[in-house]
Structures are given as C-alpha cells and as structure tokens.
C-alpha cells in the first residue's frame, strides 16, 4: 500500500512539473472578428455548461472541449459531483475582458464569471472567479483546452 501511495505521489508530482513548465509564450492581441468569435464561444460554453450541470448531463458540452484531455475528465467529474451533491448553478454574469493569441495559435480569453450556487437546502452563495480560457482551433472551430483561475 505504501508503494502504491508513493507511486501515485510521484506521478502527481510529474504531472505538476509538466503543467508548471508549460509556457504561454508571447501573447498578442487578436483582430476584432476573432475576439468576437472567441467571446461568443466562451459565453455559449458557460451557458451550456450550467444547463448541463443542472440537468445532470454532459453530452452537449463535449463539442466545446478538447476531448479525452485532462481538463475534459476533470470537468466531467466536477459536474458529476455537483449533481450528486444536489447543487444547482445560475449564471449571474460572464464578462470577457481580453482575447490574445500566442505563437502556436493558442487563444487566451480572460473573463470574470459570477455564478450563484444553490445547495440542496436552498442556501445560495455567489462565486466570482477571474479565469482564463485557453482555446485551440479544431476543424475551424474553437475548443477549450483548459481553464485557469487567475
């Protein structure tokens, strides 16, 4: 059992090192049309994500994600946890402040989202989170590679 725990700790450490070593590169502003497309994409994603979470589903959200990625599986587990804990979400606001792109065509979309979370007892909390969506283009459409809290 100790060997397994040590092994899992080593794997987690390796993933953490790999994740921390990734650099975003030099970010440049994008043109207005691309910025508008990226903004519309992340707004639509957030609305679908909240609807799917409240319905206990994941199917419709898959088209917004890079499938079979670490983020994909993490989001899927997060949404399952919300459903199992009888929490519902309501989008209060979702404001995009900036869209940039690096030299390998990853798009960085900075936003602040406000989400109202209601637990099974009816208690509500307002969560305001500054985030950065990292998008890539796939067959002419954006896909979310990951989302970072800022």
PDB file of N, CA and C in Angstrom, residues 2-58:
ATOM      1  N   UNK A   2       1.971   1.220   0.784  1.00  0.00           N
ATOM      2  CA  UNK A   2       2.854   2.376   0.827  1.00  0.00           C
ATOM      3  C   UNK A   2       3.507   2.604  -0.529  1.00  0.00           C
ATOM      4  N   UNK A   3       3.842   1.497  -1.218  1.00  0.00           N
ATOM      5  CA  UNK A   3       4.462   1.624  -2.543  1.00  0.00           C
ATOM      6  C   UNK A   3       3.488   2.277  -3.519  1.00  0.00           C
ATOM      7  N   UNK A   4       2.238   1.877  -3.446  1.00  0.00           N
ATOM      8  CA  UNK A   4       1.229   2.451  -4.331  1.00  0.00           C
ATOM      9  C   UNK A   4       1.060   3.938  -4.042  1.00  0.00           C
ATOM     10  N   UNK A   5       1.014   4.299  -2.771  1.00  0.00           N
ATOM     11  CA  UNK A   5       0.879   5.713  -2.405  1.00  0.00           C
ATOM     12  C   UNK A   5       2.068   6.522  -2.890  1.00  0.00           C
ATOM     13  N   UNK A   6       3.260   5.972  -2.718  1.00  0.00           N
ATOM     14  CA  UNK A   6       4.468   6.653  -3.178  1.00  0.00           C
ATOM     15  C   UNK A   6       4.462   6.795  -4.696  1.00  0.00           C
ATOM     16  N   UNK A   7       4.048   5.736  -5.377  1.00  0.00           N
ATOM     17  CA  UNK A   7       3.969   5.757  -6.833  1.00  0.00           C
ATOM     18  C   UNK A   7       2.988   6.831  -7.306  1.00  0.00           C
ATOM     19  N   UNK A   8       1.815   6.886  -6.668  1.00  0.00           N
ATOM     20  CA  UNK A   8       0.809   7.884  -7.050  1.00  0.00           C
ATOM     21  C   UNK A   8       1.325   9.296  -6.785  1.00  0.00           C
ATOM     22  N   UNK A   9       2.032   9.484  -5.669  1.00  0.00           N
ATOM     23  CA  UNK A   9       2.601  10.787  -5.350  1.00  0.00           C
ATOM     24  C   UNK A   9       3.630  11.205  -6.399  1.00  0.00           C
ATOM     25  N   UNK A  10       4.443  10.258  -6.852  1.00  0.00           N
ATOM     26  CA  UNK A  10       5.451  10.556  -7.875  1.00  0.00           C
ATOM     27  C   UNK A  10       4.782  10.942  -9.193  1.00  0.00           C
ATOM     28  N   UNK A  11       3.733  10.227  -9.570  1.00  0.00           N
ATOM     29  CA  UNK A  11       3.022  10.544 -10.815  1.00  0.00           C
ATOM     30  C   UNK A  11       2.390  11.927 -10.722  1.00  0.00           C
ATOM     31  N   UNK A  12       1.748  12.228  -9.586  1.00  0.00           N
ATOM     32  CA  UNK A  12       1.141  13.546  -9.405  1.00  0.00           C
ATOM     33  C   UNK A  12       2.199  14.636  -9.502  1.00  0.00           C
ATOM     34  N   UNK A  13       3.348  14.403  -8.861  1.00  0.00           N
ATOM     35  CA  UNK A  13       4.450  15.369  -8.920  1.00  0.00           C
ATOM     36  C   UNK A  13       4.934  15.588 -10.337  1.00  0.00           C
ATOM     37  N   UNK A  14       5.018  14.515 -11.109  1.00  0.00           N
ATOM     38  CA  UNK A  14       5.442  14.623 -12.506  1.00  0.00           C
ATOM     39  C   UNK A  14       4.451  15.456 -13.307  1.00  0.00           C
ATOM     40  N   UNK A  15       3.152  15.190 -13.128  1.00  0.00           N
ATOM     41  CA  UNK A  15       2.146  15.987 -13.830  1.00  0.00           C
ATOM     42  C   UNK A  15       2.218  17.449 -13.419  1.00  0.00           C
ATOM     43  N   UNK A  16       2.436  17.699 -12.144  1.00  0.00           N
ATOM     44  CA  UNK A  16       2.544  19.083 -11.671  1.00  0.00           C
ATOM     45  C   UNK A  16       3.744  19.773 -12.303  1.00  0.00           C
ATOM     46  N   UNK A  17       4.863  19.070 -12.389  1.00  0.00           N
ATOM     47  CA  UNK A  17       6.050  19.663 -13.008  1.00  0.00           C
ATOM     48  C   UNK A  17       5.834  19.935 -14.485  1.00  0.00           C
ATOM     49  N   UNK A  18       5.206  18.994 -15.176  1.00  0.00           N
ATOM     50  CA  UNK A  18       4.932  19.189 -16.601  1.00  0.00           C
ATOM     51  C   UNK A  18       4.001  20.374 -16.790  1.00  0.00           C
ATOM     52  N   UNK A  19       2.932  20.437 -15.995  1.00  0.00           N
ATOM     53  CA  UNK A  19       1.979  21.538 -16.108  1.00  0.00           C
ATOM     54  C   UNK A  19       2.599  22.879 -15.800  1.00  0.00           C
ATOM     55  N   UNK A  20       3.483  22.922 -14.818  1.00  0.00           N
ATOM     56  CA  UNK A  20       4.110  24.185 -14.434  1.00  0.00           C
ATOM     57  C   UNK A  20       5.166  24.629 -15.427  1.00  0.00           C
ATOM     58  N   UNK A  21       5.701  23.676 -16.189  1.00  0.00           N
ATOM     59  CA  UNK A  21       6.764  24.049 -17.120  1.00  0.00           C
ATOM     60  C   UNK A  21       6.218  24.567 -18.442  1.00  0.00           C
ATOM     61  N   UNK A  22       4.917  24.402 -18.685  1.00  0.00           N
ATOM     62  CA  UNK A  22       4.344  24.891 -19.926  1.00  0.00           C
ATOM     63  C   UNK A  22       4.292  26.408 -19.888  1.00  0.00           C
ATOM     64  N   UNK A  23       4.781  27.011 -20.955  1.00  0.00           N
ATOM     65  CA  UNK A  23       4.788  28.459 -21.024  1.00  0.00           C
ATOM     66  C   UNK A  23       3.763  28.910 -22.048  1.00  0.00           C
ATOM     67  N   UNK A  24       3.173  30.054 -21.780  1.00  0.00           N
ATOM     68  CA  UNK A  24       2.174  30.565 -22.704  1.00  0.00           C
ATOM     69  C   UNK A  24       2.798  31.262 -23.893  1.00  0.00           C
ATOM     70  N   UNK A  25       4.072  31.606 -23.818  1.00  0.00           N
ATOM     71  CA  UNK A  25       4.739  32.302 -24.911  1.00  0.00           C
ATOM     72  C   UNK A  25       4.356  33.769 -24.924  1.00  0.00           C
ATOM     73  N   UNK A  26       4.649  34.406 -26.031  1.00  0.00           N
ATOM     74  CA  UNK A  26       4.338  35.820 -26.196  1.00  0.00           C
ATOM     75  C   UNK A  26       2.899  35.962 -26.670  1.00  0.00           C
ATOM     76  N   UNK A  27       2.120  36.723 -25.938  1.00  0.00           N
ATOM     77  CA  UNK A  27       0.718  36.915 -26.290  1.00  0.00           C
ATOM     78  C   UNK A  27       0.541  38.214 -27.056  1.00  0.00           C
ATOM     79  N   UNK A  28      -0.228  38.117 -28.129  1.00  0.00           N
ATOM     80  CA  UNK A  28      -0.533  39.268 -28.977  1.00  0.00           C
ATOM     81  C   UNK A  28      -2.046  39.428 -29.067  1.00  0.00           C
ATOM     82  N   UNK A  29      -2.532  40.656 -29.179  1.00  0.00           N
ATOM     83  CA  UNK A  29      -3.973  40.860 -29.374  1.00  0.00           C
ATOM     84  C   UNK A  29      -4.428  40.244 -30.699  1.00  0.00           C
ATOM     85  N   UNK A  30      -5.685  39.850 -30.750  1.00  0.00           N
ATOM     86  CA  UNK A  30      -6.252  39.309 -31.984  1.00  0.00           C
ATOM     87  C   UNK A  30      -7.139  40.369 -32.626  1.00  0.00           C
ATOM     88  N   UNK A  31      -7.505  40.139 -33.890  1.00  0.00           N
ATOM     89  CA  UNK A  31      -8.373  41.101 -34.569  1.00  0.00           C
ATOM     90  C   UNK A  31      -9.778  41.062 -33.959  1.00  0.00           C
ATOM     91  N   UNK A  32     -10.561  42.089 -34.250  1.00  0.00           N
ATOM     92  CA  UNK A  32     -11.887  42.240 -33.632  1.00  0.00           C
ATOM     93  C   UNK A  32     -12.823  41.077 -33.929  1.00  0.00           C
ATOM     94  N   UNK A  33     -12.791  40.568 -35.170  1.00  0.00           N
ATOM     95  CA  UNK A  33     -13.675  39.456 -35.526  1.00  0.00           C
ATOM     96  C   UNK A  33     -13.341  38.198 -34.730  1.00  0.00           C
ATOM     97  N   UNK A  34     -12.054  37.896 -34.631  1.00  0.00           N
ATOM     98  CA  UNK A  34     -11.628  36.718 -33.872  1.00  0.00           C
ATOM     99  C   UNK A  34     -11.964  36.886 -32.399  1.00  0.00           C
ATOM    100  N   UNK A  35     -11.745  38.079 -31.869  1.00  0.00           N
ATOM    101  CA  UNK A  35     -12.076  38.346 -30.465  1.00  0.00           C
ATOM    102  C   UNK A  35     -13.572  38.151 -30.228  1.00  0.00           C
ATOM    103  N   UNK A  36     -14.397  38.636 -31.145  1.00  0.00           N
ATOM    104  CA  UNK A  36     -15.849  38.489 -31.004  1.00  0.00           C
ATOM    105  C   UNK A  36     -16.256  37.016 -31.070  1.00  0.00           C
ATOM    106  N   UNK A  37     -15.633  36.243 -31.971  1.00  0.00           N
ATOM    107  CA  UNK A  37     -15.929  34.809 -32.075  1.00  0.00           C
ATOM    108  C   UNK A  37     -15.538  34.075 -30.797  1.00  0.00           C
ATOM    109  N   UNK A  38     -14.344  34.384 -30.278  1.00  0.00           N
ATOM    110  CA  UNK A  38     -13.874  33.727 -29.057  1.00  0.00           C
ATOM    111  C   UNK A  38     -14.777  34.082 -27.880  1.00  0.00           C
ATOM    112  N   UNK A  39     -15.163  35.349 -27.790  1.00  0.00           N
ATOM    113  CA  UNK A  39     -16.040  35.785 -26.706  1.00  0.00           C
ATOM    114  C   UNK A  39     -17.392  35.086 -26.788  1.00  0.00           C
ATOM    115  N   UNK A  40     -17.974  35.028 -27.972  1.00  0.00           N
ATOM    116  CA  UNK A  40     -19.261  34.352 -28.143  1.00  0.00           C
ATOM    117  C   UNK A  40     -19.144  32.866 -27.791  1.00  0.00           C
ATOM    118  N   UNK A  41     -18.034  32.256 -28.182  1.00  0.00           N
ATOM    119  CA  UNK A  41     -17.811  30.838 -27.907  1.00  0.00           C
ATOM    120  C   UNK A  41     -17.778  30.558 -26.405  1.00  0.00           C
ATOM    121  N   UNK A  42     -16.999  31.348 -25.652  1.00  0.00           N
ATOM    122  CA  UNK A  42     -16.901  31.076 -24.208  1.00  0.00           C
ATOM    123  C   UNK A  42     -18.207  31.401 -23.484  1.00  0.00           C
ATOM    124  N   UNK A  43     -18.949  32.418 -23.948  1.00  0.00           N
ATOM    125  CA  UNK A  43     -20.268  32.706 -23.355  1.00  0.00           C
ATOM    126  C   UNK A  43     -21.209  31.522 -23.582  1.00  0.00           C
ATOM    127  N   UNK A  44     -21.238  31.039 -24.812  1.00  0.00           N
ATOM    128  CA  UNK A  44     -22.116  29.915 -25.140  1.00  0.00           C
ATOM    129  C   UNK A  44     -21.723  28.676 -24.337  1.00  0.00           C
ATOM    130  N   UNK A  45     -20.414  28.422 -24.256  1.00  0.00           N
ATOM    131  CA  UNK A  45     -19.929  27.283 -23.460  1.00  0.00           C
ATOM    132  C   UNK A  45     -20.438  27.381 -22.022  1.00  0.00           C
ATOM    133  N   UNK A  46     -20.286  28.546 -21.408  1.00  0.00           N
ATOM    134  CA  UNK A  46     -20.654  28.694 -19.999  1.00  0.00           C
ATOM    135  C   UNK A  46     -22.141  28.459 -19.797  1.00  0.00           C
ATOM    136  N   UNK A  47     -22.963  28.961 -20.707  1.00  0.00           N
ATOM    137  CA  UNK A  47     -24.406  28.746 -20.602  1.00  0.00           C
ATOM    138  C   UNK A  47     -24.752  27.262 -20.729  1.00  0.00           C
ATOM    139  N   UNK A  48     -24.121  26.588 -21.695  1.00  0.00           N
ATOM    140  CA  UNK A  48     -24.369  25.155 -21.890  1.00  0.00           C
ATOM    141  C   UNK A  48     -23.856  24.359 -20.691  1.00  0.00           C
ATOM    142  N   UNK A  49     -22.697  24.737 -20.181  1.00  0.00           N
ATOM    143  CA  UNK A  49     -22.120  24.029 -19.031  1.00  0.00           C
ATOM    144  C   UNK A  49     -23.060  24.104 -17.828  1.00  0.00           C
ATOM    145  N   UNK A  50     -23.609  25.267 -17.574  1.00  0.00           N
ATOM    146  CA  UNK A  50     -24.518  25.423 -16.434  1.00  0.00           C
ATOM    147  C   UNK A  50     -25.813  24.651 -16.665  1.00  0.00           C
ATOM    148  N   UNK A  51     -26.357  24.728 -17.860  1.00  0.00           N
ATOM    149  CA  UNK A  51     -27.582  23.973 -18.166  1.00  0.00           C
ATOM    150  C   UNK A  51     -27.340  22.473 -18.001  1.00  0.00           C
ATOM    151  N   UNK A  52     -26.245  21.984 -18.575  1.00  0.00           N
ATOM    152  CA  UNK A  52     -25.929  20.558 -18.496  1.00  0.00           C
ATOM    153  C   UNK A  52     -25.700  20.122 -17.045  1.00  0.00           C
ATOM    154  N   UNK A  53     -25.038  20.956 -16.273  1.00  0.00           N
ATOM    155  CA  UNK A  53     -24.793  20.640 -14.867  1.00  0.00           C
ATOM    156  C   UNK A  53     -26.109  20.507 -14.111  1.00  0.00           C
ATOM    157  N   UNK A  54     -27.015  21.425 -14.342  1.00  0.00           N
ATOM    158  CA  UNK A  54     -28.310  21.394 -13.658  1.00  0.00           C
ATOM    159  C   UNK A  54     -29.170  20.223 -14.103  1.00  0.00           C
ATOM    160  N   UNK A  55     -28.968  19.757 -15.333  1.00  0.00           N
ATOM    161  CA  UNK A  55     -29.737  18.623 -15.849  1.00  0.00           C
ATOM    162  C   UNK A  55     -29.054  17.288 -15.583  1.00  0.00           C
ATOM    163  N   UNK A  56     -27.822  17.315 -15.057  1.00  0.00           N
ATOM    164  CA  UNK A  56     -27.093  16.079 -14.792  1.00  0.00           C
ATOM    165  C   UNK A  56     -26.585  15.413 -16.049  1.00  0.00           C
ATOM    166  N   UNK A  57     -26.274  16.205 -17.046  1.00  0.00           N
ATOM    167  CA  UNK A  57     -25.831  15.678 -18.334  1.00  0.00           C
ATOM    168  C   UNK A  57     -24.442  16.215 -18.667  1.00  0.00           C
ATOM    169  N   UNK A  58     -23.824  15.628 -19.688  1.00  0.00           N
ATOM    170  CA  UNK A  58     -22.513  16.094 -20.138  1.00  0.00           C
ATOM    171  C   UNK A  58     -22.424  16.090 -21.663  1.00  0.00           C
TER     172      UNK A  58
END
